[in-house]
Amino acid sequence: MALGLGLAAGIATVAVAAGGVAGEAVADEAPAFIAHRAVYDLTLDRLAAKSSVQGARGRIVYEFSGNACDGWAMSLRQVVQIDSEDGQTVSDTLATSWEDVAGRTFRFANQNLVDRNVREMSEGRAERAADGSVVVQIAKPAEGRVELGSGVVFPTQHMRRLIETARKGETILSVKVFDGTEAGRKVYDTMGVVGRAIAPGAEGSLEPVLRVPELKDTRRWPVTVSYFEAGSDQQTPIYTLGFELFENGISRDLTLDYGDFRLKGAMTTLDILPPTPCR
């Protein structure tokens, strides 16, 4: 997996969370998302003992919009520069998607460039049948059809389940996730771990850009999601995402752990976008 492509579901997990009335939501309430654009600066946080990576830096620009009638749109741009023993590499990822509120339809387009050369791409549409099974119609990199079976969720569905888990005071969520990456054929086994809720008003450690009215009375949770090869007995995840997740959908304090190195993401810009009215 090229650096970046394959993170679309993970970053959606970071930034697309179920909301509700701040501080009063219960586990079975329907999600109420907040439209926003967030920028995260990435820096090298940790290196494994035998890693060939010597330095890393980058940026994520994430935007989420839509409404509870027409569905939710996501776009992500992630650029990471890696310095290693072999030289310098720049990975540039662009991911866009749309998912209907009921989790029946998921459209996706992903592209990853490494040193300006296309390394991976995918484009297509996934549909969930009445029996819960998912079929993917792939347009790029080559036309095709993939049957994923049942028990697979899309990124926004994944977020709803994470928020329901947090609201109930539970700590573990295991689910299969499809995000359209890896030629539109990849399904991840995921393990989510949700920590104890951080009460509204605990603002001492928040970045200045997060001290906005939309977050003043909103609780948040520390969350870690590990992504594994589906159906594999391998115990080591492909990568792991960590973040603090606000109940209205905004996240902070990212970590992206690839095993031999880990990146840390600090939010530098947050724009609350006007809500899109239902048609």
XYZ file of N, CA and C in Angstrom:
837
model
N 0.843 -1.203 0.000
C 0.000 0.000 0.000
C 0.867 1.238 0.000
N 0.646 2.095 -0.969
C 1.400 3.345 -1.008
C 0.989 4.230 0.152
N 1.943 5.001 0.636
C 1.663 5.890 1.753
C 0.522 6.826 1.383
N -0.501 6.846 2.182
C -1.622 7.759 1.977
C -2.838 7.067 1.414
N -2.743 6.397 0.272
C -3.905 5.730 -0.293
C -4.234 4.538 0.588
N -5.473 4.449 1.020
C -5.845 3.482 2.037
C -6.159 4.172 3.339
N -5.828 5.468 3.441
C -6.154 6.232 4.636
C -7.471 6.980 4.518
N -8.121 6.886 3.374
C -9.362 7.652 3.210
C -10.378 7.259 4.272
N -10.578 5.961 4.482
C -11.516 5.540 5.518
C -11.028 5.960 6.886
N -9.725 5.870 7.097
C -9.191 6.254 8.399
C -9.391 7.706 8.711
N -9.144 8.570 7.716
C -9.322 9.993 7.964
C -10.796 10.329 8.065
N -11.614 9.604 7.332
C -13.044 9.797 7.529
C -13.419 9.420 8.950
N -12.833 8.360 9.441
C -13.050 7.997 10.821
C -12.633 9.116 11.747
N -11.549 9.765 11.417
C -11.090 10.875 12.235
C -12.073 12.025 12.232
N -12.612 12.354 11.062
C -13.312 13.619 10.951
C -14.808 13.538 10.712
N -15.345 12.369 10.440
C -16.763 12.267 10.148
C -17.444 11.527 11.277
N -17.880 12.223 12.307
C -18.420 11.549 13.471
C -19.860 11.918 13.718
N -20.577 11.034 14.389
C -21.969 11.305 14.687
C -22.095 12.327 15.798
N -23.119 13.161 15.689
C -23.256 14.234 16.656
C -24.486 14.113 17.511
N -25.470 15.012 17.324
C -26.611 15.100 18.199
C -26.505 16.372 18.990
N -27.414 16.580 19.933
C -27.356 17.760 20.769
C -26.151 17.669 21.677
N -25.331 18.708 21.670
C -24.055 18.667 22.380
C -24.251 18.328 23.842
N -23.559 17.273 24.290
C -23.573 16.898 25.685
C -24.823 16.154 26.100
N -25.836 15.971 25.180
C -27.077 15.353 25.572
C -27.444 14.165 24.697
N -26.624 13.853 23.713
C -26.968 12.795 22.779
C -26.959 11.443 23.470
N -27.814 10.540 22.996
C -27.853 9.186 23.509
C -27.485 8.245 22.389
N -27.236 6.977 22.752
C -26.629 6.049 21.810
C -27.482 5.795 20.576
N -28.819 5.810 20.700
C -29.647 5.433 19.559
C -30.130 6.619 18.743
N -29.665 7.827 19.011
C -30.036 8.971 18.192
C -29.372 8.886 16.821
N -30.071 9.366 15.798
C -29.482 9.405 14.464
C -28.329 10.403 14.442
N -27.288 10.128 13.646
C -26.161 11.055 13.577
C -26.576 12.438 13.083
N -25.939 13.449 13.601
C -26.122 14.822 13.121
C -24.729 15.388 12.908
N -24.281 15.400 11.674
C -22.917 15.785 11.379
C -22.779 17.298 11.251
N -21.586 17.815 11.456
C -21.300 19.231 11.267
C -20.354 19.376 10.069
N -20.741 20.217 9.124
C -19.898 20.430 7.943
C -18.695 21.273 8.338
N -17.513 20.856 7.895
C -16.315 21.599 8.280
C -15.143 21.273 7.354
N -14.158 22.161 7.405
C -12.894 21.957 6.712
C -11.776 22.091 7.738
N -10.900 21.096 7.795
C -9.814 21.106 8.777
C -8.483 20.857 8.096
N -7.447 21.537 8.583
C -6.087 21.355 8.088
C -5.228 20.851 9.241
N -4.461 19.784 8.986
C -3.582 19.191 9.984
C -2.152 19.195 9.456
N -1.228 19.725 10.216
C 0.191 19.646 9.866
C 0.771 18.365 10.460
N 1.491 17.611 9.624
C 2.047 16.326 10.023
C 3.538 16.455 10.300
N 3.975 15.868 11.407
C 5.394 15.812 11.752
C 5.747 14.402 12.203
N 7.022 14.065 12.115
C 7.485 12.750 12.551
C 7.401 12.656 14.065
N 6.738 11.631 14.547
C 6.516 11.468 15.988
C 7.350 10.344 16.595
N 7.605 9.279 15.807
C 8.331 8.135 16.344
C 8.940 7.331 15.209
N 10.094 6.725 15.460
C 10.740 5.823 14.519
C 10.981 4.477 15.186
N 10.740 3.393 14.438
C 11.102 2.074 14.929
C 12.617 1.931 14.899
N 13.125 0.985 15.668
C 14.575 0.837 15.834
C 15.289 0.606 14.510
N 14.711 -0.175 13.614
C 15.376 -0.512 12.356
C 14.747 0.194 11.153
N 14.038 1.257 11.381
C 13.390 1.966 10.286
C 14.414 2.659 9.399
N 14.158 2.648 8.079
C 15.024 3.362 7.144
C 14.629 4.824 7.008
N 13.479 5.188 7.589
C 12.999 6.571 7.532
C 13.848 7.442 8.441
N 14.226 8.598 7.926
C 15.036 9.530 8.708
C 14.287 10.815 9.053
N 13.256 11.130 8.297
C 12.474 12.327 8.566
C 11.174 12.278 7.797
N 10.169 13.027 8.260
C 8.883 13.059 7.582
C 8.132 14.315 7.988
N 7.396 14.868 7.043
C 6.555 16.031 7.316
C 5.477 16.072 6.241
N 4.373 16.754 6.526
C 3.320 16.812 5.529
C 2.106 17.569 6.016
N 1.006 17.395 5.301
C -0.228 18.119 5.622
C -1.429 17.330 5.115
N -2.517 17.421 5.867
C -3.805 16.867 5.469
C -4.803 18.013 5.404
N -5.554 18.098 4.306
C -6.680 19.024 4.196
C -7.927 18.165 4.013
N -8.868 18.304 4.943
C -10.044 17.442 4.967
C -11.308 18.298 4.951
N -12.266 17.933 4.113
C -13.528 18.661 4.069
C -14.691 17.686 4.058
N -15.708 18.002 4.866
C -16.887 17.157 4.979
C -18.122 18.029 4.877
N -19.091 17.612 4.038
C -20.285 18.425 3.846
C -21.454 17.522 3.483
N -22.656 18.130 3.439
C -23.851 17.385 3.095
C -24.941 17.603 4.119
N -25.903 16.679 4.144
C -26.968 16.756 5.133
C -27.598 15.383 5.315
N -28.510 15.304 6.300
C -29.117 14.027 6.669
C -30.201 13.583 5.702
N -30.449 14.369 4.647
C -31.425 13.978 3.623
C -30.732 13.455 2.371
N -29.761 14.207 1.888
C -29.149 13.920 0.594
C -27.878 13.091 0.687
N -27.292 12.960 1.876
C -26.063 12.200 2.038
C -24.877 13.082 2.371
N -23.698 12.435 2.471
C -22.506 13.109 2.976
C -21.348 12.985 1.991
N -20.684 14.100 1.728
C -19.547 14.137 0.806
C -18.268 14.395 1.582
N -17.178 13.755 1.170
C -15.878 13.907 1.806
C -14.813 14.132 0.753
N -13.868 15.015 1.039
C -12.673 15.138 0.209
C -11.463 15.258 1.108
N -10.391 14.628 0.684
C -9.155 14.610 1.467
C -7.977 14.789 0.533
N -7.052 15.644 0.931
C -5.762 15.785 0.237
C -4.674 15.600 1.282
N -3.795 14.657 1.055
C -2.712 14.381 1.995
C -1.392 14.344 1.239
N -0.458 15.190 1.637
C 0.873 15.223 1.042
C 1.891 14.961 2.140
N 2.744 13.980 1.920
C 3.760 13.620 2.903
C 5.115 13.499 2.210
N 6.121 14.139 2.770
C 7.503 14.014 2.296
C 8.263 13.117 3.262
N 8.870 12.057 2.736
C 9.620 11.099 3.541
C 11.096 11.174 3.168
N 11.950 11.367 4.139
C 13.398 11.306 3.954
C 13.891 9.965 4.483
N 14.610 9.234 3.639
C 15.105 7.916 4.039
C 16.549 7.757 3.606
N 17.096 6.589 3.862
C 18.469 6.293 3.477
C 18.638 6.325 1.962
N 17.534 6.097 1.232
C 17.596 6.057 -0.229
C 17.283 7.395 -0.882
N 16.973 8.410 -0.101
C 16.661 9.714 -0.663
C 15.326 10.245 -0.169
N 14.727 11.103 -0.960
C 13.487 11.777 -0.579
C 12.347 11.329 -1.486
N 11.180 11.068 -0.882
C 9.992 10.652 -1.612
C 8.817 11.520 -1.181
N 8.012 11.954 -2.149
C 6.810 12.737 -1.853
C 5.597 11.939 -2.301
N 4.699 11.675 -1.349
C 3.455 10.967 -1.624
C 2.305 11.966 -1.573
N 1.484 11.987 -2.627
C 0.385 12.948 -2.747
C -0.897 12.160 -2.996
N -1.837 12.228 -2.051
C -3.068 11.455 -2.118
C -4.278 12.369 -2.195
N -5.194 12.048 -3.091
C -6.471 12.741 -3.189
C -7.575 11.697 -3.136
N -8.507 11.878 -2.211
C -9.620 10.943 -2.056
C -10.915 11.725 -1.943
N -11.930 11.314 -2.698
C -13.254 11.909 -2.599
C -14.276 10.775 -2.530
N -15.393 11.046 -1.837
C -16.432 10.028 -1.739
C -17.766 10.667 -1.412
N -18.821 9.916 -1.657
C -20.179 10.301 -1.259
C -20.884 9.051 -0.768
N -21.615 9.200 0.345
C -22.323 8.070 0.939
C -23.718 8.518 1.337
N -24.718 7.726 0.983
C -26.069 8.101 1.385
C -26.263 7.815 2.868
N -27.286 8.437 3.440
C -27.483 8.386 4.883
C -27.752 6.965 5.368
N -28.442 6.167 4.578
C -28.794 4.811 4.988
C -27.662 3.811 4.790
N -26.548 4.241 4.202
C -25.436 3.327 3.989
C -25.698 2.304 2.896
N -26.537 2.677 1.917
C -26.825 1.754 0.812
C -25.925 1.991 -0.394
N -25.497 3.246 -0.598
C -24.696 3.599 -1.769
C -23.438 4.342 -1.331
N -22.321 3.983 -1.958
C -21.045 4.619 -1.656
C -20.291 4.818 -2.964
N -20.051 6.083 -3.335
C -19.267 6.405 -4.531
C -17.888 6.880 -4.096
N -16.864 6.501 -4.858
C -15.503 6.812 -4.431
C -14.601 7.086 -5.619
N -13.579 7.918 -5.378
C -12.507 8.168 -6.350
C -11.248 8.464 -5.552
N -10.194 7.700 -5.800
C -8.938 7.835 -5.055
C -7.758 7.838 -6.022
N -6.733 8.611 -5.691
C -5.518 8.635 -6.494
C -4.325 8.910 -5.606
N -3.258 8.164 -5.829
C -2.016 8.372 -5.097
C -0.869 8.541 -6.081
N -0.143 9.655 -5.943
C 1.047 9.911 -6.742
C 2.273 9.841 -5.842
N 3.312 9.209 -6.328
C 4.592 9.174 -5.640
C 5.613 9.834 -6.550
N 6.175 10.931 -6.090
C 7.096 11.734 -6.898
C 6.470 12.083 -8.249
N 5.189 12.489 -8.184
C 4.388 12.955 -9.324
C 4.019 11.859 -10.315
N 4.313 10.620 -10.011
C 3.919 9.509 -10.858
C 2.751 8.763 -10.204
N 1.728 8.441 -10.985
C 0.570 7.748 -10.434
C 0.978 6.356 -9.972
N 0.780 6.110 -8.696
C 1.104 4.804 -8.125
C -0.146 3.928 -8.016
N -1.255 4.522 -7.578
C -2.506 3.783 -7.442
C -3.674 4.707 -7.765
N -4.774 4.125 -8.263
C -6.003 4.880 -8.437
C -7.176 3.922 -8.359
N -8.330 4.467 -8.023
C -9.553 3.669 -8.003
C -10.745 4.598 -8.123
N -11.773 4.123 -8.818
C -13.005 4.876 -8.947
C -14.143 3.895 -9.158
N -15.263 4.128 -8.490
C -16.378 3.209 -8.653
C -17.532 3.522 -7.732
N -18.407 2.530 -7.613
C -19.649 2.690 -6.856
C -19.974 1.366 -6.187
N -20.286 1.425 -4.898
C -20.695 0.234 -4.160
C -22.167 0.355 -3.788
N -22.914 -0.744 -3.935
C -24.345 -0.766 -3.623
C -24.629 -1.924 -2.672
N -25.483 -1.639 -1.679
C -25.880 -2.663 -0.736
C -27.268 -3.193 -1.107
N -27.391 -4.482 -1.265
C -28.659 -5.104 -1.618
C -29.552 -5.246 -0.386
N -30.794 -5.681 -0.613
C -31.747 -5.833 0.481
C -31.278 -6.853 1.512
N -30.502 -7.853 1.091
C -30.023 -8.863 2.035
C -28.753 -8.442 2.763
N -28.272 -7.202 2.516
C -27.089 -6.691 3.212
C -25.790 -6.910 2.480
N -25.799 -7.677 1.406
C -24.564 -7.924 0.653
C -24.189 -6.690 -0.164
N -22.892 -6.507 -0.388
C -22.373 -5.337 -1.086
C -21.711 -5.771 -2.392
N -22.060 -5.073 -3.471
C -21.446 -5.305 -4.777
C -20.811 -4.005 -5.242
N -19.571 -4.080 -5.724
C -18.824 -2.913 -6.178
C -18.690 -2.961 -7.695
N -19.107 -1.873 -8.357
C -18.879 -1.700 -9.787
C -17.683 -0.766 -9.947
N -16.576 -1.283 -10.463
C -15.328 -0.537 -10.562
C -15.190 0.058 -11.960
N -14.878 1.357 -12.025
C -14.629 2.026 -13.305
C -13.142 2.166 -13.587
N -12.329 2.414 -12.567
C -10.882 2.545 -12.660
C -10.235 1.810 -11.493
N -9.055 1.235 -11.715
C -8.160 1.341 -12.875
C -8.599 0.510 -14.073
N -9.515 -0.429 -13.861
C -10.080 -1.205 -14.966
C -11.498 -1.586 -14.575
N -12.384 -1.668 -15.551
C -13.761 -2.007 -15.247
C -13.843 -3.410 -14.667
N -14.706 -3.538 -13.671
C -14.849 -4.836 -13.038
C -15.983 -4.826 -12.029
N -16.244 -5.984 -11.476
C -17.312 -6.160 -10.493
C -16.789 -7.038 -9.376
N -17.003 -6.597 -8.131
C -16.533 -7.346 -6.976
C -17.682 -7.548 -6.004
N -17.884 -8.776 -5.562
C -18.889 -9.074 -4.556
C -18.194 -9.180 -3.197
N -18.593 -8.309 -2.272
C -17.946 -8.261 -0.955
C -18.700 -9.052 0.098
N -19.903 -9.495 -0.200
C -20.692 -10.217 0.783
C -21.334 -9.264 1.774
N -21.828 -9.795 2.870
C -22.495 -8.988 3.878
C -21.541 -8.699 5.037
N -21.994 -7.860 5.956
C -21.180 -7.536 7.129
C -20.123 -6.485 6.889
N -20.170 -5.818 5.725
C -19.203 -4.771 5.383
C -19.873 -3.412 5.530
N -19.190 -2.451 6.137
C -19.744 -1.111 6.286
C -18.878 -0.106 5.538
N -19.476 1.041 5.215
C -18.772 2.144 4.583
C -18.285 3.109 5.671
N -17.424 4.074 5.315
C -16.795 4.913 6.347
C -17.759 5.638 7.274
N -18.842 6.233 6.752
C -19.744 6.970 7.633
C -20.511 6.028 8.544
N -20.874 4.856 8.034
C -21.480 3.834 8.887
C -20.537 3.447 10.015
N -19.277 3.309 9.656
C -18.272 2.976 10.663
C -18.256 4.016 11.770
N -18.341 5.291 11.351
C -18.334 6.365 12.343
C -19.550 6.317 13.241
N -20.694 6.049 12.662
C -21.902 5.983 13.492
C -21.756 4.901 14.551
N -21.195 3.782 14.161
C -21.033 2.682 15.124
C -20.002 3.025 16.193
N -18.967 3.748 15.808
C -17.988 4.171 16.817
C -18.633 5.110 17.841
N -19.441 6.049 17.340
C -20.090 6.979 18.249
C -21.098 6.262 19.136
N -21.851 5.320 18.584
C -22.781 4.543 19.395
C -22.039 3.772 20.477
N -20.883 3.209 20.108
C -20.067 2.494 21.092
C -19.647 3.435 22.213
N -19.189 4.639 21.855
C -18.743 5.609 22.858
C -19.898 6.052 23.748
N -21.051 6.324 23.165
C -22.202 6.793 23.954
C -22.665 5.760 24.960
N -22.553 4.482 24.595
C -22.972 3.409 25.490
C -21.958 3.137 26.598
N -20.789 3.772 26.508
C -19.748 3.506 27.484
C -18.996 2.226 27.209
N -19.171 1.665 25.994
C -18.429 0.465 25.616
C -17.071 0.872 25.047
N -16.171 -0.076 24.901
C -14.792 0.274 24.542
C -14.277 -0.371 23.269
N -14.930 -1.408 22.743
C -14.394 -2.143 21.594
C -15.420 -2.207 20.476
N -14.966 -1.950 19.248
C -15.794 -2.131 18.061
C -14.953 -2.796 16.988
N -15.375 -3.991 16.552
C -14.707 -4.709 15.468
C -15.661 -4.797 14.288
N -15.216 -4.343 13.108
C -16.092 -4.331 11.939
C -15.243 -4.307 10.673
N -15.802 -4.847 9.576
C -15.142 -4.800 8.276
C -15.510 -3.492 7.584
N -14.518 -2.804 6.996
C -14.728 -1.495 6.377
C -14.257 -1.526 4.927
N -15.098 -0.970 4.032
C -14.730 -0.787 2.630
C -14.693 0.708 2.348
N -13.559 1.203 1.800
C -13.429 2.634 1.510
C -13.076 2.914 0.054
N -13.011 1.871 -0.774
C -12.755 2.064 -2.191
C -11.295 2.118 -2.588
N -10.378 1.973 -1.659
C -8.961 2.027 -2.003
C -8.461 0.676 -2.520
N -7.169 0.665 -2.891
C -6.529 -0.553 -3.399
C -7.324 -1.117 -4.589
N -7.478 -0.286 -5.647
C -8.166 -0.668 -6.887
C -9.637 -0.969 -6.678
N -10.209 -0.471 -5.588
C -11.627 -0.667 -5.309
C -11.976 -2.059 -4.853
N -10.997 -2.818 -4.396
C -11.223 -4.210 -4.023
C -10.862 -4.516 -2.566
N -10.437 -3.515 -1.827
C -9.884 -3.748 -0.500
C -10.952 -3.674 0.584
N -10.986 -4.675 1.450
C -11.786 -4.652 2.668
C -10.836 -4.806 3.849
N -11.009 -3.951 4.853
C -10.167 -4.003 6.046
C -10.938 -4.594 7.215
N -10.284 -5.451 7.976
C -10.765 -5.779 9.310
C -10.275 -4.674 10.238
N -11.160 -4.093 11.026
C -10.752 -3.011 11.912
C -11.063 -3.350 13.362
N -10.227 -2.822 14.236
C -10.432 -2.925 15.678
C -10.386 -1.521 16.253
N -11.526 -1.034 16.732
C -11.594 0.289 17.331
C -11.622 0.193 18.839
N -10.847 1.051 19.491
C -10.819 1.117 20.958
C -11.178 2.531 21.368
N -12.216 2.664 22.184
C -12.710 3.968 22.612
C -12.401 4.159 24.099
N -11.795 5.299 24.417
C -11.442 5.587 25.796
C -12.558 6.306 26.539
N -12.263 6.692 27.762
C -13.239 7.369 28.598
C -13.534 8.764 28.059
N -14.801 9.166 28.136
C -15.224 10.469 27.625
C -14.519 11.608 28.354
N -14.169 12.627 27.591
C -13.617 13.864 28.139
C -14.752 14.879 28.178
N -15.084 15.359 29.354
C -16.266 16.189 29.542
C -16.128 17.534 28.838
N -17.256 18.130 28.438
C -17.216 19.474 27.856
C -16.574 20.465 28.828
N -15.888 21.439 28.272
C -15.252 22.450 29.099
C -13.806 22.169 29.434
N -13.331 20.947 29.105
C -11.924 20.627 29.362
C -11.089 21.189 28.220
N -10.919 22.502 28.199
C -10.325 23.185 27.059
C -8.861 23.572 27.251
N -8.301 23.267 28.397
C -6.952 23.743 28.690
C -5.913 23.303 27.688
N -6.095 22.091 27.124
C -5.085 21.552 26.213
C -5.464 21.733 24.749
N -6.565 22.401 24.461
C -7.018 22.516 23.082
C -6.255 23.592 22.326
N -6.068 23.343 21.026
C -5.464 24.326 20.157
C -6.374 25.554 20.074
N -5.817 26.746 19.887
C -6.648 27.948 19.789
C -7.727 27.851 18.721
N -7.432 27.181 17.583
C -8.432 27.102 16.518
C -9.649 26.288 16.920
N -9.531 25.494 17.989
C -10.639 24.661 18.438
C -11.493 25.335 19.506
N -11.106 26.513 19.928
C -11.872 27.212 20.965
C -12.974 28.030 20.298
N -13.964 27.274 19.770
C -15.066 27.859 19.019
C -16.376 27.456 19.693
N -17.454 28.211 19.461
C -18.739 27.899 20.108
C -19.236 26.493 19.829
N -18.959 25.976 18.632
C -19.457 24.643 18.267
C -18.855 23.539 19.126
N -17.744 23.810 19.805
C -17.083 22.790 20.622
C -17.143 23.078 22.113
N -17.681 24.213 22.479
C -17.642 24.646 23.880
C -18.312 23.650 24.816
N -19.448 23.113 24.424
C -20.214 22.205 25.276
C -20.257 20.789 24.723
N -19.231 20.401 23.995
C -19.218 19.114 23.308
C -18.188 18.174 23.921
N -18.637 17.011 24.346
C -17.705 16.021 24.891
C -16.919 15.367 23.760
N -15.850 14.692 24.122
C -15.015 14.009 23.144
C -14.431 12.750 23.766
N -13.918 11.869 22.890
C -13.347 10.598 23.333
C -12.004 10.356 22.650
N -11.043 9.766 23.355
C -9.839 9.265 22.670
C -10.170 7.948 21.969
N -9.790 7.840 20.705
C -10.131 6.666 19.895
C -8.884 6.181 19.173
N -8.745 4.859 19.076
C -7.703 4.238 18.265
C -8.348 3.203 17.359
N -8.053 3.264 16.065
C -8.585 2.290 15.112
C -7.415 1.649 14.379
N -7.321 0.329 14.462
C -6.275 -0.424 13.775
C -6.878 -1.133 12.567
N -6.142 -1.096 11.441
C -6.602 -1.673 10.179
C -5.749 -2.890 9.838
N -6.436 -4.030 9.572
C -5.760 -5.292 9.288
C -6.184 -5.814 7.920
N -5.356 -6.701 7.355
C -5.739 -7.413 6.142
C -6.961 -8.265 6.450
N -8.016 -8.125 5.666
C -9.238 -8.880 5.910
C -8.997 -10.373 5.765
N -9.481 -11.137 6.724
C -9.364 -12.581 6.671
C -7.999 -13.128 7.015
N -7.059 -12.269 7.381
C -5.703 -12.712 7.687
C -5.560 -12.995 9.181
N -4.672 -13.928 9.519
C -4.383 -14.230 10.918
C -3.269 -13.342 11.468
N -2.767 -12.439 10.623
C -1.667 -11.578 11.040
C -2.107 -10.666 12.181
N -1.300 -10.588 13.227
C -1.643 -9.817 14.416
C -1.196 -8.360 14.326
N -0.311 -8.054 13.380
C 0.208 -6.691 13.252
C -0.652 -5.910 12.268
N -1.164 -4.749 12.651
C -2.004 -3.974 11.734
C -1.205 -3.380 10.585
N -1.908 -3.097 9.474
C -1.288 -2.388 8.355
C -0.926 -0.983 8.796
N -1.842 -0.338 9.469
C -1.588 0.963 10.079
C -2.626 1.189 11.178
N -2.355 2.156 12.045
C -3.240 2.462 13.162
C -3.427 3.968 13.253
N -4.667 4.390 13.425
C -4.997 5.802 13.591
C -5.418 6.071 15.028
N -4.928 7.176 15.571
C -5.357 7.625 16.883
C -5.841 9.060 16.789
N -6.806 9.443 17.622
C -7.348 10.792 17.576
C -8.277 11.017 18.761
N -8.547 12.278 19.049
C -9.602 12.655 19.970
C -10.800 13.089 19.144
N -11.936 12.460 19.390
C -13.115 12.621 18.556
C -14.202 13.390 19.302
N -14.535 14.587 18.818
C -15.643 15.349 19.380
C -16.967 14.764 18.895
N -18.004 14.925 19.701
C -19.280 14.315 19.380
C -19.958 14.950 18.171
N -19.578 16.148 17.804
C -20.199 16.778 16.630
C -19.379 16.577 15.366
N -18.335 15.754 15.408
C -17.659 15.347 14.189
C -16.292 15.913 13.948
N -15.777 16.751 14.825
C -14.454 17.353 14.641
C -13.450 16.589 15.497
N -12.264 16.375 14.951
C -11.247 15.609 15.663
C -9.933 16.361 15.761
N -9.166 16.009 16.749
C -7.875 16.650 16.987
C -6.845 15.588 17.379
N -5.578 16.027 17.476
C -4.495 15.202 18.017
C -4.390 13.866 17.288
N -4.146 13.928 15.982
C -4.045 12.725 15.169
C -2.703 12.027 15.355
N -2.707 10.708 15.249
C -1.485 9.932 15.067
C -1.735 8.909 13.968
N -0.794 8.778 13.035
C -0.862 7.821 11.936
C 0.353 6.913 12.055
N 0.122 5.698 12.510
C 1.206 4.776 12.822
C 1.303 3.711 11.740
N 2.435 3.712 10.995
C 2.672 2.743 9.928
C 3.559 1.585 10.378
N 3.893 1.530 11.638
C 4.722 0.441 12.141
C 6.172 0.850 12.280
N 6.838 1.151 11.163
C 8.239 1.543 11.256
C 8.411 3.039 11.515
N 7.314 3.799 11.350
C 7.351 5.202 11.759
C 5.932 5.682 12.037
N 5.825 6.764 12.801
C 4.524 7.317 13.161
C 4.525 8.821 12.954
N 3.422 9.317 12.360
C 3.237 10.747 12.148
C 2.240 11.294 13.156
N 2.443 12.539 13.542
C 1.525 13.226 14.434
C 0.906 14.388 13.679
N -0.424 14.554 13.810
C -1.131 15.615 13.115
C -1.742 16.612 14.072
N -1.328 17.860 13.972
C -1.861 18.936 14.800
C -2.743 19.832 13.947
N -3.966 20.093 14.408
C -4.861 20.947 13.643
C -4.364 22.384 13.670
N -4.266 22.991 12.479
C -3.819 24.381 12.375
C -4.914 25.313 11.884
N -5.930 24.756 11.208
C -7.040 25.559 10.701
C -8.334 24.775 10.841
N -9.388 25.464 11.255
C -10.716 24.857 11.311
C -11.738 25.878 10.820
N -12.483 25.505 9.786
C -13.563 26.334 9.267
C -14.870 25.566 9.403
N -15.824 26.145 10.130
C -17.161 25.570 10.198
C -17.920 26.043 8.967
N -18.396 25.095 8.155
C -19.044 25.434 6.896
C -20.553 25.585 7.082
N -21.183 26.427 6.277
C -22.631 26.583 6.370
C -23.338 25.257 6.101
N -24.373 24.942 6.867
C -25.088 23.689 6.618
C -25.786 23.717 5.261
N -25.848 22.553 4.640
C -26.551 22.417 3.361
C -27.993 22.024 3.631
N -28.956 22.827 3.230
C -30.361 22.503 3.517
C -30.825 21.280 2.750
N -31.742 20.525 3.347
C -32.306 19.375 2.676
C -33.175 19.823 1.514
N -33.120 19.091 0.420
C -33.915 19.442 -0.756
C -35.268 18.740 -0.696
